Coordinates of C-alpha atoms and ligand atoms in Angstrom, one line a residue:
X1 CA -11.4 -11.3 18.0
X2 CA -12.4 -7.6 16.9
X3 CA -10.4 -5.7 14.3
X4 CA -8.9 -3.0 17.1
X5 CA -7.9 -6.4 19.4
X6 CA -6.4 -8.0 16.7
X7 CA -3.8 -4.4 16.1
X8 CA -3.2 -5.5 20.0
X9 CA -2.8 -9.4 20.2
X10 CA -2.3 -11.0 16.7
X11 CA 1.3 -13.0 16.6
X12 CA 1.9 -11.0 19.3
X13 CA 2.0 -13.2 22.8
X14 CA 3.1 -12.4 25.8
X15 CA 6.7 -13.8 25.4
X16 CA 6.9 -16.9 27.0
X17 CA 10.4 -17.5 28.6
X18 CA 10.3 -13.7 30.1
X19 CA 6.7 -12.1 29.9
X20 CA 7.6 -10.0 28.1
X21 CA 4.6 -8.1 26.8
X22 CA 6.2 -7.0 23.5
X23 CA 8.0 -9.4 21.0
X24 CA 11.6 -9.3 21.8
X25 CA 13.2 -7.8 19.3
X26 CA 15.9 -11.2 17.7
X27 CA 18.1 -9.6 16.9
X28 CA 20.1 -12.8 16.0
X29 CA 21.2 -14.3 11.6
X30 CA 21.4 -17.5 13.0
X31 CA 20.3 -20.4 16.4
X32 CA 22.2 -22.7 17.4
X33 CA 21.0 -26.4 16.7
X34 CA 21.6 -29.7 19.0
X35 CA 22.5 -31.8 16.9
X36 CA 23.0 -32.4 13.5
X37 CA 19.4 -31.7 11.4
X38 CA 18.1 -30.9 14.7
X39 CA 17.6 -27.1 14.8
X40 CA 14.9 -25.6 17.7
X41 CA 12.2 -24.5 15.0
X42 CA 14.6 -21.5 13.8
X43 CA 17.5 -22.1 11.6
X44 CA 18.3 -18.9 9.7
X45 CA 17.1 -15.4 9.9
X46 CA 16.8 -15.4 5.9
X47 CA 14.5 -18.4 6.1
X48 CA 12.5 -17.0 9.7
X49 CA 13.3 -14.6 12.8
X50 CA 10.7 -14.7 15.8
X51 CA 10.2 -10.7 15.7
X52 CA 9.5 -11.1 11.6
X53 CA 7.1 -13.9 12.2
X54 CA 5.2 -12.0 14.9
X55 CA 4.7 -10.0 12.2
X56 CA 4.1 -11.4 9.2
X57 CA 1.2 -13.6 11.5
X58 CA -0.1 -10.0 12.6
X59 CA -0.8 -8.9 9.1
X60 CA -2.4 -12.3 8.5
X61 CA -5.2 -12.0 10.9
X62 CA -5.8 -7.9 10.7
X63 CA -6.0 -9.2 6.7
X64 CA -8.6 -11.8 7.2
X65 CA -5.8 -14.3 5.5
X66 CA -3.7 -17.9 6.6
X67 CA -0.9 -16.5 5.7
X68 CA 1.3 -13.6 6.0
X69 CA 4.9 -12.4 4.5
X70 CA 7.6 -9.9 5.6
X71 CA 9.8 -8.0 3.5
X72 CA 12.9 -5.3 3.9
X73 CA 10.3 -3.1 1.4
X74 CA 7.1 -2.2 -0.1
X75 CA 8.1 -3.2 -3.8
X76 CA 10.4 -6.4 -2.5
X77 CA 6.9 -7.7 -1.5
X78 CA 5.4 -6.8 -4.6
X79 CA 8.8 -8.7 -6.4
X80 CA 7.9 -11.6 -4.2
X81 CA 4.3 -12.1 -5.4
X82 CA 5.9 -12.0 -9.3
X83 CA 9.2 -13.6 -8.7
X84 CA 7.4 -16.4 -7.2
X85 CA 4.6 -17.0 -9.3
X86 CA 5.0 -16.0 -12.7
X87 CA 7.2 -17.3 -15.4
X88 CA 8.3 -16.4 -18.5
X89 CA 5.2 -15.1 -21.0
X90 CA 2.7 -14.7 -18.1
X91 CA 0.4 -12.2 -18.4
X92 CA -0.2 -9.8 -15.8
X93 CA -3.2 -7.0 -15.9
X94 CA -3.1 -4.2 -14.2
X95 CA -5.0 -1.3 -12.6
X96 CA -3.8 2.2 -14.4
X97 CA -3.3 4.3 -11.7
X98 CA -0.9 3.0 -9.8
X99 CA 2.2 4.0 -8.2
X100 CA 5.1 4.7 -10.2
X101 CA 7.2 2.5 -8.9
X102 CA 5.1 -0.4 -9.3
X103 CA 4.8 0.9 -12.6
X104 CA 8.3 0.4 -13.1
X105 CA 9.2 -2.5 -11.7
X106 CA 6.3 -4.1 -14.1
X107 CA 7.8 -1.9 -17.2
X108 CA 11.4 -1.9 -16.5
X109 CA 12.3 -5.1 -15.0
X110 CA 9.5 -7.8 -15.4
X111 CA 9.4 -7.1 -18.8
X112 CA 13.4 -7.5 -19.8
X113 CA 12.2 -11.4 -17.7
X114 CA 9.5 -12.0 -20.3
X115 CA 6.0 -11.2 -18.6
X116 CA 3.7 -9.2 -20.5
X117 CA 2.0 -6.4 -19.1
X118 CA -1.1 -4.7 -20.3
X119 CA -2.7 -1.8 -17.9
X120 CA -6.8 -1.0 -17.3
X121 CA -8.9 1.8 -16.7
X122 CA -8.7 1.4 -12.7
X123 CA -12.2 2.2 -12.8
X124 CA -13.9 -0.3 -15.3
X125 CA -13.2 -3.2 -14.4
X126 CA -15.1 -4.3 -18.2
X127 CA -11.7 -3.2 -19.5
X128 CA -10.2 -5.6 -17.0
X129 CA -12.4 -8.2 -18.6
X130 CA -11.6 -6.8 -22.5
X131 CA -7.4 -7.4 -20.9
X132 CA -7.5 -10.7 -20.3
X133 CA -5.4 -13.3 -22.5
X134 CA -5.3 -17.1 -22.1
X135 CA -2.3 -16.3 -20.5
X136 CA -3.7 -14.2 -18.2
X137 CA -1.8 -15.6 -14.8
X138 CA -1.8 -12.5 -12.2
X139 CA -4.6 -9.0 -11.9
X140 CA -3.1 -6.1 -10.3
X141 CA -5.0 -3.5 -8.4
X142 CA -4.7 -0.4 -6.2
X143 CA -7.7 0.6 -4.6
X144 CA -7.7 3.4 -3.6
X145 CA -5.6 4.1 -6.7
X146 CA -2.5 6.5 -5.8
X147 CA -2.2 9.2 -6.5
X148 CA -6.1 9.7 -8.1
X149 CA -7.7 8.3 -5.8
X150 CA -9.7 6.1 -7.5
X151 CA -11.9 3.4 -6.6
X152 CA -12.0 -0.2 -8.0
X153 CA -14.4 -2.9 -8.2
X154 CA -12.4 -5.9 -5.9
X155 CA -15.7 -7.7 -6.3
X156 CA -15.8 -7.8 -9.8
X157 CA -12.0 -8.4 -10.3
X158 CA -12.0 -11.6 -8.0
X159 CA -15.2 -12.8 -10.5
X160 CA -13.2 -12.2 -13.6
X161 CA -10.0 -13.8 -11.7
X162 CA -12.0 -16.7 -10.7
X163 CA -13.6 -17.3 -14.4
X164 CA -9.9 -16.8 -15.7
X165 CA -8.3 -19.1 -13.6
X166 CA -6.0 -15.9 -12.0
X167 CA -5.0 -14.4 -9.2
X168 CA -5.8 -11.2 -7.9
X169 CA -3.4 -9.3 -5.9
X170 CA -5.3 -5.6 -4.4
X171 CA -2.7 -2.9 -2.9
X172 CA -4.4 -2.3 -0.2
X173 CA -1.1 0.8 1.0
X174 CA -3.7 3.5 0.9
X175 CA -6.7 1.8 2.6
X176 CA -5.1 -0.7 5.6
X177 CA -7.3 -3.0 7.0
X178 CA -8.4 -0.9 8.8
X179 CA -10.6 0.1 6.2
X180 CA -10.8 -2.4 3.4
X181 CA -10.0 -6.4 3.8
X182 CA -9.7 -7.2 0.1
X183 CA -10.1 -10.9 0.9
X184 CA -13.3 -10.7 2.6
X185 CA -13.7 -9.8 -0.6
X186 CA -12.5 -12.2 -2.8
X187 CA -8.9 -11.2 -3.1
X188 CA -6.2 -13.9 -2.9
X189 CA -2.9 -11.3 -2.7
X190 CA -2.6 -8.3 0.1
X191 CA 0.5 -5.9 -0.8
X192 CA 1.0 -4.0 1.5
X193 CA 4.1 -0.8 1.6
X194 CA 4.3 -1.1 5.4
X195 CA 6.5 2.0 5.4
X196 CA 2.7 4.2 5.0
X197 CA 0.1 3.0 7.3
X198 CA 0.5 0.9 9.4
X199 CA 4.5 1.6 9.9
X200 CA 2.6 5.2 10.6
X201 CA 5.5 6.9 12.1
X202 CA 7.6 7.7 8.9
X203 CA 10.5 5.9 10.5
X204 CA 10.5 2.2 8.8
X205 CA 10.7 0.5 5.4
X206 CA 8.9 -2.3 4.7
X207 CA 6.8 -4.7 3.1
X208 CA 3.8 -6.6 3.7
X209 CA 1.4 -9.7 2.4
X210 CA -1.1 -11.5 3.4
X211 CA -1.4 -15.1 1.5
X212 CA -5.2 -17.1 1.1
X213 CA -4.5 -20.0 -0.4
X214 CA -1.5 -22.4 0.9
X215 CA -0.2 -23.2 -2.6
X216 CA 1.0 -20.0 -3.5
X217 CA 2.1 -19.2 0.0
X218 CA 4.6 -21.6 -1.1
X219 CA 5.4 -20.5 -4.2
X220 CA 5.9 -16.7 -2.6
X221 CA 7.7 -17.9 1.4
X222 CA 10.1 -19.8 -1.2
X223 CA 10.9 -17.0 -3.4
X224 CA 11.8 -14.5 0.0
X225 CA 14.4 -17.5 1.2
X226 CA 15.4 -18.0 -2.0
X227 CA 15.7 -14.2 -3.4
X228 CA 16.0 -12.6 0.0
X229 CA 14.9 -9.4 0.6
X230 CA 13.4 -10.0 4.4
X231 CA 13.3 -6.8 7.0
X232 CA 15.4 -7.2 10.0
X233 CA 14.2 -8.2 13.6
X234 CA 14.9 -3.9 14.5
X235 CA 11.9 -3.7 11.5
X236 CA 9.9 -5.6 12.0
X237 CA 10.0 -4.8 15.7
X238 CA 9.5 -1.3 14.8
X239 CA 6.3 -2.1 12.4
X240 CA 4.9 -3.8 14.7
X241 CA 4.5 -1.4 17.1
X242 CA 3.2 0.8 14.9
X243 CA 0.2 -1.1 13.8
X244 CA -0.6 -1.6 17.2
X245 CA -2.1 2.0 17.3
X246 CA -3.4 1.7 13.7
X247 CA -7.4 2.5 14.3
X248 CA -7.0 5.3 16.4
X249 CA -4.0 6.8 13.6
X250 CA -6.8 5.9 11.1
X251 CA -10.1 8.0 12.7
X252 CA -7.8 11.2 12.8
X253 CA -6.3 10.5 9.2
X254 CA -9.7 10.5 8.2
X255 CA -11.0 13.3 9.7
X256 CA -8.4 15.9 9.0
X257 CA -8.7 14.4 5.5
X258 CA -12.8 14.7 5.2
X259 CA -12.0 19.0 6.2
X260 CA -9.3 19.2 3.6
X261 CA -10.7 17.8 0.7
X262 CA -13.9 19.9 2.2
X263 CA -11.6 22.7 2.5
X264 CA -10.1 22.4 -1.3
X265 CA -13.3 21.9 -2.8
X266 CA -14.5 25.2 -2.4
X267 CA -11.8 27.3 -2.8
X268 CA -11.1 29.5 -6.2
X269 CA -7.5 28.3 -7.0
X270 CA -8.5 24.1 -7.2
X271 CA -10.2 22.5 -10.2
X272 CA -10.9 19.5 -8.8
X273 CA -10.3 17.7 -5.8
X274 CA -10.1 13.6 -5.4
X275 CA -11.0 12.2 -2.7
X276 CA -13.6 9.1 -2.2
X277 CA -14.9 10.4 1.0
X278 CA -17.0 13.7 -1.0
X279 CA -20.0 12.3 -2.1
X280 CA -18.7 14.3 -5.5
X281 CA -16.3 11.4 -5.8
X282 CA -17.7 8.9 -8.9
X283 CA -16.1 6.6 -6.2
X284 CA -18.7 7.6 -3.2
X285 CA -21.6 4.7 -3.4
X286 CA -18.5 2.3 -4.4
X287 CA -16.2 2.8 -1.5
X288 CA -19.1 3.0 0.7
X289 CA -20.0 -0.1 -0.4
X290 CA -16.3 -2.6 -0.4
X291 CA -14.9 0.2 2.2
X292 CA -15.8 1.0 6.7
X293 CA -14.9 4.0 5.8
X294 CA -12.4 6.8 3.1
X295 CA -8.3 7.4 4.1
X296 CA -6.0 10.0 4.4
X297 CA -5.1 11.0 1.1
X298 CA -6.2 13.4 -0.3
X299 CA -5.5 14.9 -4.0
X300 CA -6.3 17.5 -6.1
X301 CA -5.8 19.8 -9.6
X302 CA -4.6 23.5 -9.4
X303 CA -5.6 25.8 -11.8
X304 CA -2.7 27.7 -12.1
X305 CA -0.2 24.1 -13.3
X306 CA 3.1 24.1 -11.8
X307 CA 4.2 27.7 -11.0
X308 CA 1.3 27.4 -8.5
X309 CA 2.0 24.6 -7.6
X310 CA 5.6 25.9 -6.8
X311 CA 4.9 29.3 -4.9
X312 CA 2.5 26.5 -3.1
X313 CA 5.0 24.0 -1.7
X314 CA 6.6 27.4 -0.7
X315 CA 4.4 28.5 0.9
X316 CA 3.5 25.2 3.1
X317 CA 4.5 25.5 6.8
X318 CA 2.8 22.7 8.5
X319 CA 2.5 20.1 5.3
X320 CA 6.2 18.6 4.6
X321 CA 7.2 19.0 0.1
X322 CA 7.6 15.1 0.7
X323 CA 7.6 11.3 -0.8
X324 CA 6.0 8.9 1.0
X325 CA 2.5 9.6 3.2
X326 CA 0.7 7.4 5.5
X327 CA 2.7 8.6 8.8
X328 CA 1.7 11.2 12.1
X329 CA 3.3 14.0 10.6
X330 CA 0.5 15.3 7.2
X331 CA 2.9 15.9 3.5
X332 CA 2.3 17.2 0.4
X333 CA 4.1 15.7 -2.9
X334 CA 3.8 16.3 -6.5
X335 CA 3.3 13.6 -8.7
X336 CA 4.5 14.2 -11.6
X337 CA 8.6 15.0 -10.8
X338 CA 8.3 13.1 -7.5
X339 CA 6.4 9.2 -6.8
X340 CA 4.8 9.3 -10.4
X341 CA 8.4 10.2 -12.4
X342 CA 9.2 7.0 -13.5
X343 CA 5.6 7.1 -15.6
X344 CA 7.1 9.1 -19.3
X345 CA 5.2 12.1 -19.7
X346 CA 2.9 11.3 -22.5
X347 CA 1.5 7.8 -19.9
X348 CA 1.6 10.4 -17.1
X349 CA -1.1 13.0 -18.8
X350 CA -3.4 10.1 -20.2
X351 CA -3.8 9.4 -16.9
X352 CA -4.9 12.3 -15.3
X353 CA -0.9 12.6 -13.8
X354 CA -0.7 16.2 -14.6
X355 CA 1.3 19.7 -13.4
X356 CA -1.0 21.0 -11.0
X357 CA -2.0 17.9 -9.6
X358 CA -1.2 17.7 -5.4
X359 CA -1.6 14.5 -2.9
X360 CA -1.6 15.0 0.3
X361 CA -1.1 13.0 2.9
X362 CA -2.9 14.0 5.8
X363 CA -1.7 13.6 9.4
X364 CA -2.8 13.6 12.6
X365 CA -2.4 16.8 13.2
X366 CA -5.8 19.2 14.0
X367 CA -7.2 20.0 11.4
X368 CA -7.6 23.8 11.7
X369 CA -3.7 24.5 11.1
X370 CA -4.2 21.4 7.8
X371 CA -6.7 24.1 7.7
X372 CA -4.9 27.5 7.7
X373 CA -1.7 26.4 6.4
X374 CA -3.7 25.6 2.8
X375 CA -5.3 28.7 3.0
X376 CA -2.5 30.7 3.1
X377 CA -0.2 28.5 1.1
X378 CA -3.2 29.0 -1.5
X379 CA -3.3 32.9 -1.2
X380 CA -1.0 33.6 -4.9
Ligands
P1T1 O1 8.2 2.2 -0.8 P1 7.9 1.2 -0.9 O2 8.0 0.5 0.7 O3 8.8 0.0 -1.7 O4 6.4 0.6 -1.0 C1 6.2 0.8 -2.4 C2 4.9 0.7 -3.1 C3 4.2 0.3 -3.0 N1 2.4 0.8 -3.6 C4 2.4 1.5 -2.8 C5 0.7 2.4 -2.5 C6 2.6 2.9 -3.1 O5 2.1 4.0 -2.2 C7 4.2 2.6 -2.7 C8 4.7 4.2 -2.0 N2 4.8 5.1 -2.4 C9 5.4 6.1 -1.6 C10 7.0 6.0 -2.1 C11 5.2 7.5 -2.4 O6 5.1 8.4 -1.7 O7 3.8 7.7 -3.1

């Protein structure tokens, strides 16, 4: 089955009882058992729910994985990977450019649980190799990264992980499986905030995992049931509904991102544009190789720093100043005080998240309206 067809059909056969072409919302917490020890495959909705299962099967198919798991949020999915697979004293190497909430989870939660965590240059596989220790169990990478859109070499990290008997987890939230399927490049675990492009309409919080191997799946599935951060059936259904249009939306997001990145590249008020689709982006060749497109996220640096940013955000009319990304509407974000505020200022600046950095999520509106909005807002 081709990708666009999987979006509509994977995990979503017509309902056996009624023929409903959409998976019903099984809004139930529990299931009748016919006798002691005789259930019909479902016992309690924390453990399993048919609507959630459809979503889990769907993400597995989209990511070329065998197994899928759904969670109440992206961070709940991340927690299940670390909580289900690692124990005190284990070491994680993570890329240094990543969502601020992921950094906070690593630093403020899992470090207290006894995990060792260190960071490597997201752009440089040699830096990951150097950071490996005898007790390294997991490599963690976002690519493209949030918010600087750096590209990490998935094949190279997969090789490093394999040599060291560690697992490679890739956060594929920005690319989505439409543009990138890391398991095909050697990754073991795919992480998604389905709050973003997969859901696609800024109306549901969710997280998904796609997993290659049975043993890894079973450990994380055990954690999912034991810890319990599952999505309700309604949220699972909304996410499935969003996924159906992923291919048409991602093309539109990307077209608009190219228009926006092109406009910003020539602008006097802008000192730097981060978009992997631009030939000037240092990760462009690698992105062209390991991705099928470049996505809908664009970041840029304002020459005028925070004061310019304040004026810029105030003048926007089509872009909305808000956290999150990947919805049909265009959003603009100020990472330093919003999505990456959890990273201490010194660390943030070292990583390139400056007071002039703006992150845009190009929606699927008309590109002329987006460019005109930016043009107006950049007149200081
Ligand atoms: O918000 P949640 O569904 O828990 O997902 C967390 C998460 C994980 N991974 C990446 C790459 C993310 O971007 C996020 C959430 N990010 C934002 C809310 C944001 O505006 O960047």
